[in-house]
Amino acid sequence: MESVKNNILVVGGKGLVGNKIVELIKERNPTVQIFIGSRNLSASLPNALQIDVNNPQTFSSIKEKNIHFVVLCANDKSNHILQYCIDSGIDYIDITKPTPDLEKALLSTQNKAINSQIVFSSGWMGGLVSSLAFLAVPDKESIKSIKLFVYYSVNDLAGESSAHFMAEHVATPFKGYVQNKLVWLKHFLNSEKYTYSFGIGKRQAYNFDTPDLYILHKAEGVPTVQVKMTYNSEFITWLLGAFQRVKLFDVLSLSMRRLIFSANGKGDQTIFDVLVDDGKVIRKIALKDAMGQAHLTAFSTVLHLETMMKSAPKKGVFFSHQLHEPIKFLELLRSSDAINLEIEEGNLTFLQNTVGA
């Protein structure tokens, strides 16, 4: 791959996903200079910058090092890094924001002069769902519904932030959209039977909140958007649903909720299915990454970043799926041996990739 010389700062680059992003950038773009931003400096870490997202006074090194791109992998609830990048004309991509924080961040960009690429990639696994949905049905206006079914393994290697998000938000209703109407949902309720791809089989899938609900409905006008998930353990899936039905999460302390969601394995596959209905046929896109969710999130983020680096300069606010031509993005995904991707129309597979199967 042809490399592009640019200075890239990965804020939160010492974390699980951030570290994988750094590794993949180095592997795929060996001449790019990478800086790692962290609150705590390490003498053994090359090109480390002390960056505290809660203290904008620490951002001076971004200008000193002539940073061209900032990849945000840390929780910046106050949007200090976002505002600094807008004010400084630095390209920015954020993979961290749950839906309420994403809405807040988007609101903060309104009525501002933006002279760089500001990209939000907080959808499931680095914003893959929208790109894959529009690969299956390029005519966005014809889409009646998009449904995402997530298979989550407790054996997978996951970051602390995922557990903390679920602990903080599991008892809070979130927004869903059905035929252009707002509906309020709760995690682990309203289960339905769904047959997952790649041999997982039929499982109970429950409500789950990802920013794709907001992005696909609000940004792309899809009338109905649904996200459901199941754990690899059927007992854990059932138990979490039972806890929600009796409102146990409402009375448990935050520390107890964090303990419940803190299961973290040593690595496992990650799988999700996307169903796209255009009123005539339902197309299914199934994706498996044998290296797990951290790798898939990091890999998709690096693909977005490389497109930002190599494309003609753009100015404005974007979601990551808006950076790519769907077919070209499919080719980029296929460049990873870990990823197996299938697209089906009804019972007929019309596009299939079995690399890494």
XYZ file of C-alpha atoms in Angstrom:
357
model
C 0.000 0.000 0.000
C 1.259 3.443 -0.898
C 1.995 5.393 2.261
C 1.094 8.971 2.918
C 3.338 11.119 5.082
C 1.258 12.710 7.821
C 1.475 13.202 11.568
C -1.243 11.270 13.378
C -2.171 11.556 17.043
C -4.103 8.672 18.620
C -5.639 9.987 21.844
C -6.167 6.999 24.113
C -3.557 5.077 22.137
C -2.546 3.035 25.189
C -6.032 1.494 25.491
C -7.148 -1.782 23.964
C -8.621 -0.439 20.712
C -6.276 2.545 20.539
C -3.236 0.297 20.764
C -4.558 -1.896 17.937
C -5.177 1.205 15.825
C -1.564 2.268 16.357
C -0.323 -1.213 15.418
C -2.402 -1.327 12.237
C -1.380 2.174 11.123
C 2.282 1.257 11.556
C 1.807 -2.037 9.707
C -0.105 -0.567 6.767
C 1.570 2.871 6.591
C 5.139 2.439 7.845
C 6.333 5.948 6.919
C 3.554 7.768 8.774
C 4.597 9.353 12.055
C 2.347 8.350 14.935
C 2.018 10.066 18.298
C 0.238 8.485 21.259
C -1.745 10.767 23.534
C -2.291 9.728 27.135
C -2.852 11.324 30.527
C 0.101 9.367 31.878
C 3.384 9.527 30.040
C 5.597 6.473 29.784
C 9.335 6.826 29.317
C 9.372 3.583 27.305
C 6.679 4.789 24.902
C 8.057 6.548 21.800
C 6.342 9.697 20.552
C 4.142 9.938 23.638
C 2.310 13.200 24.317
C 0.647 14.081 27.587
C -2.952 14.705 26.551
C -5.743 14.950 29.105
C -9.095 15.361 27.345
C -10.434 17.147 30.433
C -7.621 19.718 30.428
C -7.295 21.731 27.191
C -4.062 23.261 28.493
C -2.397 19.938 27.658
C -3.290 20.308 23.972
C -0.417 22.688 23.152
C 1.765 19.773 22.032
C -0.720 19.035 19.218
C 0.278 22.268 17.519
C 3.948 21.892 18.444
C 4.138 18.482 16.734
C 2.247 19.706 13.642
C -0.455 17.047 13.989
C -2.581 16.583 10.846
C -5.034 13.936 12.102
C -6.471 13.215 15.543
C -8.025 9.800 16.243
C -10.059 9.964 19.457
C -10.245 6.680 21.398
C -10.825 8.263 24.808
C -14.058 9.392 26.437
C -14.236 13.162 25.890
C -17.678 14.036 27.247
C -16.978 17.776 27.179
C -15.812 17.661 23.528
C -12.622 19.580 24.286
C -10.591 17.694 21.662
C -13.377 18.117 19.097
C -13.525 21.868 19.641
C -9.725 22.176 19.524
C -9.603 20.359 16.179
C -12.368 22.542 14.738
C -10.671 25.735 15.930
C -7.265 24.562 14.647
C -8.415 23.125 11.316
C -7.197 19.604 12.173
C -8.860 16.489 10.719
C -10.592 14.458 13.434
C -12.213 11.033 13.741
C -14.035 9.892 16.894
C -14.973 6.264 17.629
C -16.039 6.686 21.241
C -19.436 8.321 21.572
C -22.632 6.603 22.754
C -25.809 8.075 21.286
C -26.469 10.865 23.855
C -22.859 12.081 23.606
C -22.976 11.866 19.807
C -26.086 14.056 19.708
C -24.399 16.566 22.010
C -21.237 16.618 19.894
C -23.160 17.125 16.652
C -25.095 19.982 18.217
C -21.829 21.646 19.242
C -20.652 21.705 15.596
C -23.661 23.637 14.324
C -23.164 27.210 13.093
C -19.388 26.854 13.221
C -16.938 27.463 10.422
C -15.287 24.094 9.836
C -12.114 23.959 7.745
C -11.239 20.299 8.253
C -12.796 16.826 8.145
C -14.752 16.144 11.332
C -15.767 12.479 11.233
C -17.948 10.582 13.694
C -17.416 6.827 13.572
C -19.202 5.755 16.741
C -21.533 3.232 15.134
C -21.139 -0.493 15.795
C -17.551 -1.678 15.283
C -16.208 1.619 13.993
C -19.293 2.577 12.000
C -19.468 -0.465 9.718
C -23.227 -1.025 9.733
C -24.252 1.948 7.585
C -21.556 1.220 4.985
C -22.643 -2.403 4.679
C -26.357 -1.556 4.577
C -25.864 0.864 1.692
C -23.665 -1.662 -0.077
C -26.632 -4.052 -0.083
C -29.145 -1.368 -1.099
C -27.445 1.648 -2.715
C -30.783 3.434 -3.223
C -31.118 4.812 0.314
C -34.547 6.338 -0.291
C -36.016 2.926 -1.061
C -35.014 1.427 2.296
C -37.927 0.734 4.637
C -35.993 -0.753 7.543
C -32.521 -1.730 8.707
C -32.083 -4.248 11.509
C -28.792 -5.051 13.208
C -28.397 -8.332 15.103
C -25.274 -8.481 17.276
C -23.673 -11.657 18.605
C -21.511 -10.734 21.586
C -19.110 -13.192 23.184
C -18.205 -12.742 26.840
C -15.005 -14.599 25.952
C -13.935 -11.759 23.658
C -11.251 -9.315 24.705
C -13.155 -6.093 25.398
C -12.164 -2.716 26.768
C -13.251 -1.339 30.121
C -15.257 1.435 28.460
C -17.797 -1.033 27.032
C -18.558 -2.429 30.480
C -18.800 1.047 31.981
C -21.182 2.206 29.255
C -23.556 -0.698 29.842
C -23.345 -0.246 33.609
C -24.210 3.444 33.342
C -26.985 3.149 30.761
C -28.615 -0.261 31.232
C -31.499 1.160 33.310
C -31.995 4.248 31.122
C -34.505 4.212 28.232
C -33.064 4.917 24.783
C -34.512 6.077 21.464
C -35.655 3.743 18.726
C -37.476 4.474 15.479
C -40.378 2.559 13.939
C -42.018 3.868 10.760
C -40.663 7.342 11.492
C -42.082 7.351 15.005
C -39.930 7.710 18.110
C -40.221 4.807 20.539
C -38.522 4.525 23.920
C -36.783 1.208 24.586
C -34.770 -0.494 27.310
C -31.843 -2.871 27.003
C -32.539 -6.620 27.179
C -36.310 -6.369 26.671
C -38.605 -7.191 23.709
C -36.784 -10.348 22.683
C -37.304 -12.099 19.378
C -36.011 -15.313 17.875
C -33.375 -14.750 15.212
C -31.168 -17.211 13.326
C -27.625 -15.859 13.305
C -25.131 -16.576 10.544
C -21.864 -18.528 10.653
C -23.355 -21.493 12.465
C -24.493 -19.628 15.587
C -28.095 -20.650 14.941
C -31.383 -19.517 16.449
C -31.105 -17.344 19.543
C -33.187 -14.920 21.596
C -32.086 -11.385 20.711
C -32.882 -8.399 22.932
C -33.002 -4.604 22.615
C -29.595 -2.974 22.474
C -28.581 0.659 21.995
C -25.944 1.663 19.460
C -25.513 5.040 17.688
C -26.572 3.340 14.438
C -30.194 3.854 15.539
C -29.704 7.605 15.539
C -27.365 7.814 12.549
C -29.461 5.702 10.182
C -32.739 7.397 11.082
C -31.730 11.012 11.677
C -28.885 11.333 9.173
C -30.073 8.975 6.434
C -33.851 8.983 6.893
C -34.385 5.229 7.317
C -37.967 4.935 8.702
C -37.377 1.876 10.919
C -34.096 1.030 12.610
C -33.700 -1.793 15.116
C -30.737 -3.196 17.038
C -30.925 -6.494 18.921
C -28.187 -8.513 20.571
C -27.502 -11.879 22.134
C -24.616 -13.141 24.241
C -22.777 -16.333 23.378
C -24.105 -17.657 26.690
C -27.856 -18.218 26.421
C -28.092 -18.241 30.214
C -26.438 -14.827 30.551
C -28.716 -13.433 27.848
C -31.802 -14.747 29.641
C -30.543 -13.581 33.048
C -29.959 -9.993 31.909
C -33.450 -9.925 30.433
C -34.873 -11.220 33.713
C -32.975 -8.548 35.682
C -34.442 -5.865 33.431
C -37.983 -7.227 33.608
C -38.020 -7.089 37.415
C -36.233 -3.693 37.350
C -33.273 -4.980 39.330
C -30.856 -2.741 37.420
C -32.822 0.287 38.685
C -31.840 -0.419 42.302
C -28.335 -1.846 41.913
C -25.421 0.510 42.578
C -23.184 1.609 39.710
C -20.315 -0.447 41.124
C -22.499 -3.559 41.175
C -23.669 -2.956 37.604
C -20.050 -2.546 36.506
C -19.216 -5.852 38.142
C -22.022 -7.581 36.231
C -20.802 -6.290 32.856
C -17.069 -6.571 33.509
C -16.625 -10.089 32.082
C -13.590 -9.973 29.826
C -12.095 -12.953 28.057
C -8.833 -13.512 26.233
C -10.274 -13.310 22.729
C -13.064 -14.681 20.567
C -14.797 -14.052 17.255
C -17.270 -11.219 16.801
C -20.314 -11.560 14.535
C -23.177 -9.376 13.408
C -25.926 -9.521 10.775
C -27.541 -6.534 9.042
C -30.957 -6.949 7.401
C -31.990 -4.316 4.861
C -35.602 -4.218 3.587
C -36.417 -2.088 0.543
C -40.053 -3.209 0.447
C -39.372 -5.785 -2.257
C -36.689 -8.047 -0.837
C -34.697 -8.353 2.368
C -30.939 -8.482 1.920
C -28.730 -9.822 4.693
C -25.122 -8.828 5.282
C -23.271 -11.095 7.704
C -19.810 -10.279 9.011
C -17.437 -12.274 11.193
C -14.053 -11.167 12.461
C -12.105 -14.117 13.849
C -9.893 -11.721 15.824
C -12.745 -10.115 17.744
C -14.447 -6.788 18.238
C -11.351 -4.782 19.232
C -9.598 -5.787 16.003
C -12.679 -5.106 13.878
C -13.216 -1.669 15.426
C -9.549 -0.778 15.003
C -9.353 -2.110 11.444
C -12.434 -0.234 10.252
C -11.169 2.951 11.938
C -7.847 2.671 10.124
C -9.687 2.180 6.812
C -11.616 5.395 7.481
C -8.422 7.218 8.411
C -6.583 6.054 5.294
C -9.449 7.289 3.130
C -9.281 10.671 4.873
C -5.536 10.788 4.270
C -5.646 9.842 0.603
C -8.775 11.611 -0.634
C -9.044 15.195 -1.805
C -9.345 17.498 1.232
C -12.907 17.882 2.504
C -14.392 20.327 4.944
C -17.380 19.672 7.167
C -18.986 17.121 9.477
C -19.331 13.531 8.254
C -20.241 10.072 9.452
C -17.637 7.479 8.527
C -19.857 5.686 5.994
C -20.030 8.934 4.020
C -16.294 8.736 3.329
C -16.490 5.651 1.121
C -17.890 4.264 -2.079
C -19.598 1.044 -0.867
C -17.933 -1.343 -3.348
C -14.483 0.114 -2.713
C -15.081 -0.169 1.014
C -16.008 -3.837 0.591
C -12.671 -4.409 -1.134
C -10.882 -2.711 1.742
C -12.641 -4.920 4.287
C -11.681 -7.987 2.293
C -8.019 -7.075 2.625
C -8.082 -8.487 6.164
C -7.626 -12.249 6.400
C -9.584 -12.214 9.691
C -12.818 -10.992 8.117
C -15.436 -13.213 6.519
C -18.313 -11.365 4.882
C -21.441 -12.618 3.108
C -24.344 -10.790 1.506
C -27.570 -12.624 0.705
C -30.790 -11.702 -1.088
C -33.536 -13.865 0.323
C -32.101 -17.382 0.233
C -29.792 -16.616 -2.703
C -26.224 -15.558 -1.980
C -25.312 -13.020 -4.651
C -22.058 -11.824 -3.138
C -19.842 -13.830 -0.839
C -16.370 -13.601 0.596
C -14.987 -16.586 2.474
C -11.522 -15.212 3.120
C -10.435 -16.230 6.599
C -13.263 -18.737 7.046
